[in-house]
Amino acid sequence: MRLRKRKKSDDDDDFFSNLDGDKFNLKLPAAVDEYYDVKAKCESNGWEPGQPSEGSDPSPHHKALAQALMKRCIADIPIVSHIQRESAGMNKLYSQSMCSVKQWKSYQAAEAMVSAEVEEVRAEADEIEPGWSQVSLLFIYNLLMDKHMMCTKN
């Protein structure tokens, strides 16, 4: 009887320790690597980071990088919105000691990865066109986030 009770207790402990362990096991989208491939190709063809577009007609490298970065922004939206949705709940659960250390650490790692990705996108935007991270790209990124949030509500 004791062995059976101990085995049941061990099974319950395994269940709770593994609960939601992979909920925050996020990976960056493939568009991130694709962006860096486009950037490397542009750099090998003579494009230099941080140079503003010349005149009213941007170079093909400038256009290709801007398109690749926008694709990256769009691909980031699901992971950014996932972290945003879970943030308040996870902080409340943790503050009330209602989640495991494994869950909390997994959430923190995912949150740090997503924050680093957003900062990296901003830095890349400024390399393509100085000032973009402050104006146009962030406007478009926020617009896409708002549109995505509206679509997920319906």
mmCIF file of C-alpha atoms in Angstrom:
data_model
loop_
_atom_site.group_PDB
_atom_site.id
_atom_site.type_symbol
_atom_site.label_atom_id
_atom_site.label_comp_id
_atom_site.label_asym_id
_atom_site.label_seq_id
_atom_site.Cartn_x
_atom_site.Cartn_y
_atom_site.Cartn_z
ATOM 1 C CA MET A 1 0.000 0.000 0.000
ATOM 2 C CA ARG A 2 2.833 2.424 0.864
ATOM 3 C CA LEU A 3 4.638 1.714 -2.405
ATOM 4 C CA ARG A 4 1.483 2.325 -4.383
ATOM 5 C CA LYS A 5 0.825 5.588 -2.539
ATOM 6 C CA ARG A 6 4.452 6.720 -3.040
ATOM 7 C CA LYS A 7 4.287 5.921 -6.780
ATOM 8 C CA LYS A 8 1.040 7.900 -7.119
ATOM 9 C CA SER A 9 2.635 10.826 -5.261
ATOM 10 C CA ASP A 10 5.689 10.703 -7.573
ATOM 11 C CA ASP A 11 3.415 10.673 -10.622
ATOM 12 C CA ASP A 12 1.554 13.729 -9.319
ATOM 13 C CA ASP A 13 4.849 15.544 -8.696
ATOM 14 C CA ASP A 14 6.001 14.775 -12.257
ATOM 15 C CA PHE A 15 2.710 16.070 -13.627
ATOM 16 C CA PHE A 16 2.947 19.387 -11.784
ATOM 17 C CA SER A 17 6.668 19.878 -12.433
ATOM 18 C CA ASN A 18 6.164 19.411 -16.183
ATOM 19 C CA LEU A 19 2.967 21.447 -16.408
ATOM 20 C CA ASP A 20 3.361 24.199 -19.019
ATOM 21 C CA GLY A 21 7.116 23.663 -19.128
ATOM 22 C CA ASP A 22 7.211 24.289 -22.867
ATOM 23 C CA LYS A 23 4.665 27.109 -23.030
ATOM 24 C CA PHE A 24 7.458 29.664 -23.313
ATOM 25 C CA ASN A 25 9.878 27.574 -25.326
ATOM 26 C CA LEU A 26 9.769 30.116 -28.160
ATOM 27 C CA LYS A 27 11.970 30.285 -31.209
ATOM 28 C CA LEU A 28 12.608 33.258 -33.432
ATOM 29 C CA PRO A 29 10.920 32.997 -36.830
ATOM 30 C CA ALA A 30 12.822 31.980 -39.969
ATOM 31 C CA ALA A 31 12.414 35.548 -41.265
ATOM 32 C CA VAL A 32 15.187 36.611 -38.859
ATOM 33 C CA ASP A 33 17.736 34.390 -40.609
ATOM 34 C CA GLU A 34 16.337 35.399 -43.986
ATOM 35 C CA TYR A 35 16.879 39.059 -43.119
ATOM 36 C CA TYR A 36 20.515 38.426 -42.215
ATOM 37 C CA ASP A 37 20.991 36.506 -45.488
ATOM 38 C CA VAL A 38 19.643 39.496 -47.447
ATOM 39 C CA LYS A 39 21.824 41.857 -45.409
ATOM 40 C CA ALA A 40 24.964 39.794 -46.047
ATOM 41 C CA LYS A 41 24.185 39.693 -49.759
ATOM 42 C CA CYS A 42 23.672 43.480 -49.860
ATOM 43 C CA GLU A 43 26.892 44.097 -47.929
ATOM 44 C CA SER A 44 28.842 41.847 -50.280
ATOM 45 C CA ASN A 45 27.455 43.914 -53.178
ATOM 46 C CA GLY A 46 28.706 47.182 -51.689
ATOM 47 C CA TRP A 47 25.908 48.412 -49.398
ATOM 48 C CA GLU A 48 27.179 50.018 -46.180
ATOM 49 C CA PRO A 49 25.107 50.146 -42.967
ATOM 50 C CA GLY A 50 24.063 53.529 -41.643
ATOM 51 C CA GLN A 51 24.089 55.320 -44.985
ATOM 52 C CA PRO A 52 20.873 57.224 -45.729
ATOM 53 C CA SER A 53 19.171 56.564 -49.049
ATOM 54 C CA GLU A 54 20.351 58.953 -51.715
ATOM 55 C CA GLY A 55 17.718 61.183 -53.247
ATOM 56 C CA SER A 56 14.123 60.205 -53.745
ATOM 57 C CA ASP A 57 14.961 56.867 -55.384
ATOM 58 C CA PRO A 58 16.488 54.412 -52.876
ATOM 59 C CA SER A 59 18.979 51.810 -54.082
ATOM 60 C CA PRO A 60 17.893 48.215 -54.754
ATOM 61 C CA HIS A 61 19.852 47.165 -51.648
ATOM 62 C CA HIS A 62 17.969 49.678 -49.548
ATOM 63 C CA LYS A 63 14.616 48.391 -50.842
ATOM 64 C CA ALA A 64 15.571 44.743 -50.374
ATOM 65 C CA LEU A 65 16.692 45.339 -46.793
ATOM 66 C CA ALA A 66 13.595 47.370 -45.949
ATOM 67 C CA GLN A 67 11.356 44.607 -47.336
ATOM 68 C CA ALA A 68 13.265 41.881 -45.487
ATOM 69 C CA LEU A 69 13.090 43.846 -42.234
ATOM 70 C CA MET A 70 9.355 44.411 -42.655
ATOM 71 C CA LYS A 71 8.903 40.678 -43.273
ATOM 72 C CA ARG A 72 10.862 40.062 -40.072
ATOM 73 C CA CYS A 73 8.617 42.491 -38.147
ATOM 74 C CA ILE A 74 5.499 40.733 -39.397
ATOM 75 C CA ALA A 75 6.922 37.332 -38.476
ATOM 76 C CA ASP A 76 7.754 38.609 -34.960
ATOM 77 C CA ILE A 77 4.187 39.680 -34.203
ATOM 78 C CA PRO A 78 2.930 36.298 -32.911
ATOM 79 C CA ILE A 79 5.762 35.880 -30.391
ATOM 80 C CA VAL A 80 5.575 39.516 -29.251
ATOM 81 C CA SER A 81 1.810 39.318 -28.766
ATOM 82 C CA HIS A 82 2.131 35.955 -26.970
ATOM 83 C CA ILE A 83 4.527 37.462 -24.426
ATOM 84 C CA GLN A 84 2.334 40.552 -24.059
ATOM 85 C CA ARG A 85 -0.753 38.406 -23.410
ATOM 86 C CA GLU A 86 1.022 36.235 -20.837
ATOM 87 C CA SER A 87 2.959 38.967 -19.037
ATOM 88 C CA ALA A 88 0.368 40.161 -16.513
ATOM 89 C CA GLY A 89 -0.777 36.636 -15.696
ATOM 90 C CA MET A 90 2.711 35.254 -15.204
ATOM 91 C CA ASN A 91 3.752 38.183 -13.020
ATOM 92 C CA LYS A 92 0.643 37.717 -10.875
ATOM 93 C CA LEU A 93 1.151 33.958 -10.617
ATOM 94 C CA TYR A 94 4.776 34.413 -9.648
ATOM 95 C CA SER A 95 4.030 37.125 -7.088
ATOM 96 C CA GLN A 96 1.527 34.778 -5.426
ATOM 97 C CA SER A 97 3.891 31.760 -5.649
ATOM 98 C CA MET A 98 1.438 29.965 -7.913
ATOM 99 C CA CYS A 99 3.820 28.906 -10.667
ATOM 100 C CA SER A 100 6.880 26.738 -10.614
ATOM 101 C CA VAL A 101 10.395 28.110 -10.783
ATOM 102 C CA LYS A 102 10.766 26.262 -14.083
ATOM 103 C CA GLN A 103 7.743 28.082 -15.540
ATOM 104 C CA TRP A 104 8.948 31.442 -14.266
ATOM 105 C CA LYS A 105 12.473 31.000 -15.625
ATOM 106 C CA SER A 106 11.095 29.800 -18.945
ATOM 107 C CA TYR A 107 8.853 32.867 -19.132
ATOM 108 C CA GLN A 108 11.710 35.221 -18.211
ATOM 109 C CA ALA A 109 13.978 33.707 -20.876
ATOM 110 C CA ALA A 110 11.256 34.044 -23.513
ATOM 111 C CA GLU A 111 10.528 37.623 -22.480
ATOM 112 C CA ALA A 112 14.229 38.520 -22.664
ATOM 113 C CA MET A 113 14.543 36.898 -26.094
ATOM 114 C CA VAL A 114 11.537 38.802 -27.450
ATOM 115 C CA SER A 115 12.762 42.105 -25.970
ATOM 116 C CA ALA A 116 16.186 41.553 -27.518
ATOM 117 C CA GLU A 117 14.551 40.811 -30.880
ATOM 118 C CA VAL A 118 12.522 44.036 -30.775
ATOM 119 C CA GLU A 119 15.655 46.033 -29.905
ATOM 120 C CA GLU A 120 17.581 44.294 -32.683
ATOM 121 C CA VAL A 121 14.865 45.199 -35.200
ATOM 122 C CA ARG A 122 15.094 48.827 -34.096
ATOM 123 C CA ALA A 123 18.881 48.815 -34.473
ATOM 124 C CA GLU A 124 18.644 47.219 -37.911
ATOM 125 C CA ALA A 125 16.067 49.822 -38.961
ATOM 126 C CA ASP A 126 18.510 52.593 -38.055
ATOM 127 C CA GLU A 127 21.270 50.876 -40.023
ATOM 128 C CA ILE A 128 19.083 50.792 -43.115
ATOM 129 C CA GLU A 129 17.904 54.369 -42.736
ATOM 130 C CA PRO A 130 19.066 56.517 -39.807
ATOM 131 C CA GLY A 131 16.061 57.565 -37.720
ATOM 132 C CA TRP A 132 13.725 54.798 -38.890
ATOM 133 C CA SER A 133 13.517 53.198 -35.486
ATOM 134 C CA GLN A 134 12.034 56.428 -34.172
ATOM 135 C CA VAL A 135 9.571 57.157 -36.939
ATOM 136 C CA SER A 136 8.315 55.093 -39.832
ATOM 137 C CA LEU A 137 9.251 51.507 -38.968
ATOM 138 C CA LEU A 138 7.900 51.755 -35.434
ATOM 139 C CA PHE A 139 4.712 53.344 -36.738
ATOM 140 C CA ILE A 140 4.248 50.446 -39.166
ATOM 141 C CA TYR A 141 5.241 47.886 -36.513
ATOM 142 C CA ASN A 142 2.718 49.334 -34.045
ATOM 143 C CA LEU A 143 0.072 49.466 -36.770
ATOM 144 C CA LEU A 144 0.680 45.790 -37.554
ATOM 145 C CA MET A 145 0.517 44.911 -33.854
ATOM 146 C CA ASP A 146 -2.803 46.736 -33.495
ATOM 147 C CA LYS A 147 -4.172 45.000 -36.598
ATOM 148 C CA HIS A 148 -3.000 41.614 -35.293
ATOM 149 C CA MET A 149 -4.645 42.230 -31.909
ATOM 150 C CA MET A 150 -7.924 43.148 -33.637
ATOM 151 C CA CYS A 151 -7.799 39.972 -35.724
ATOM 152 C CA THR A 152 -7.177 37.748 -32.704
ATOM 153 C CA LYS A 153 -10.139 39.226 -30.836
ATOM 154 C CA ASN A 154 -12.566 38.217 -33.622
#
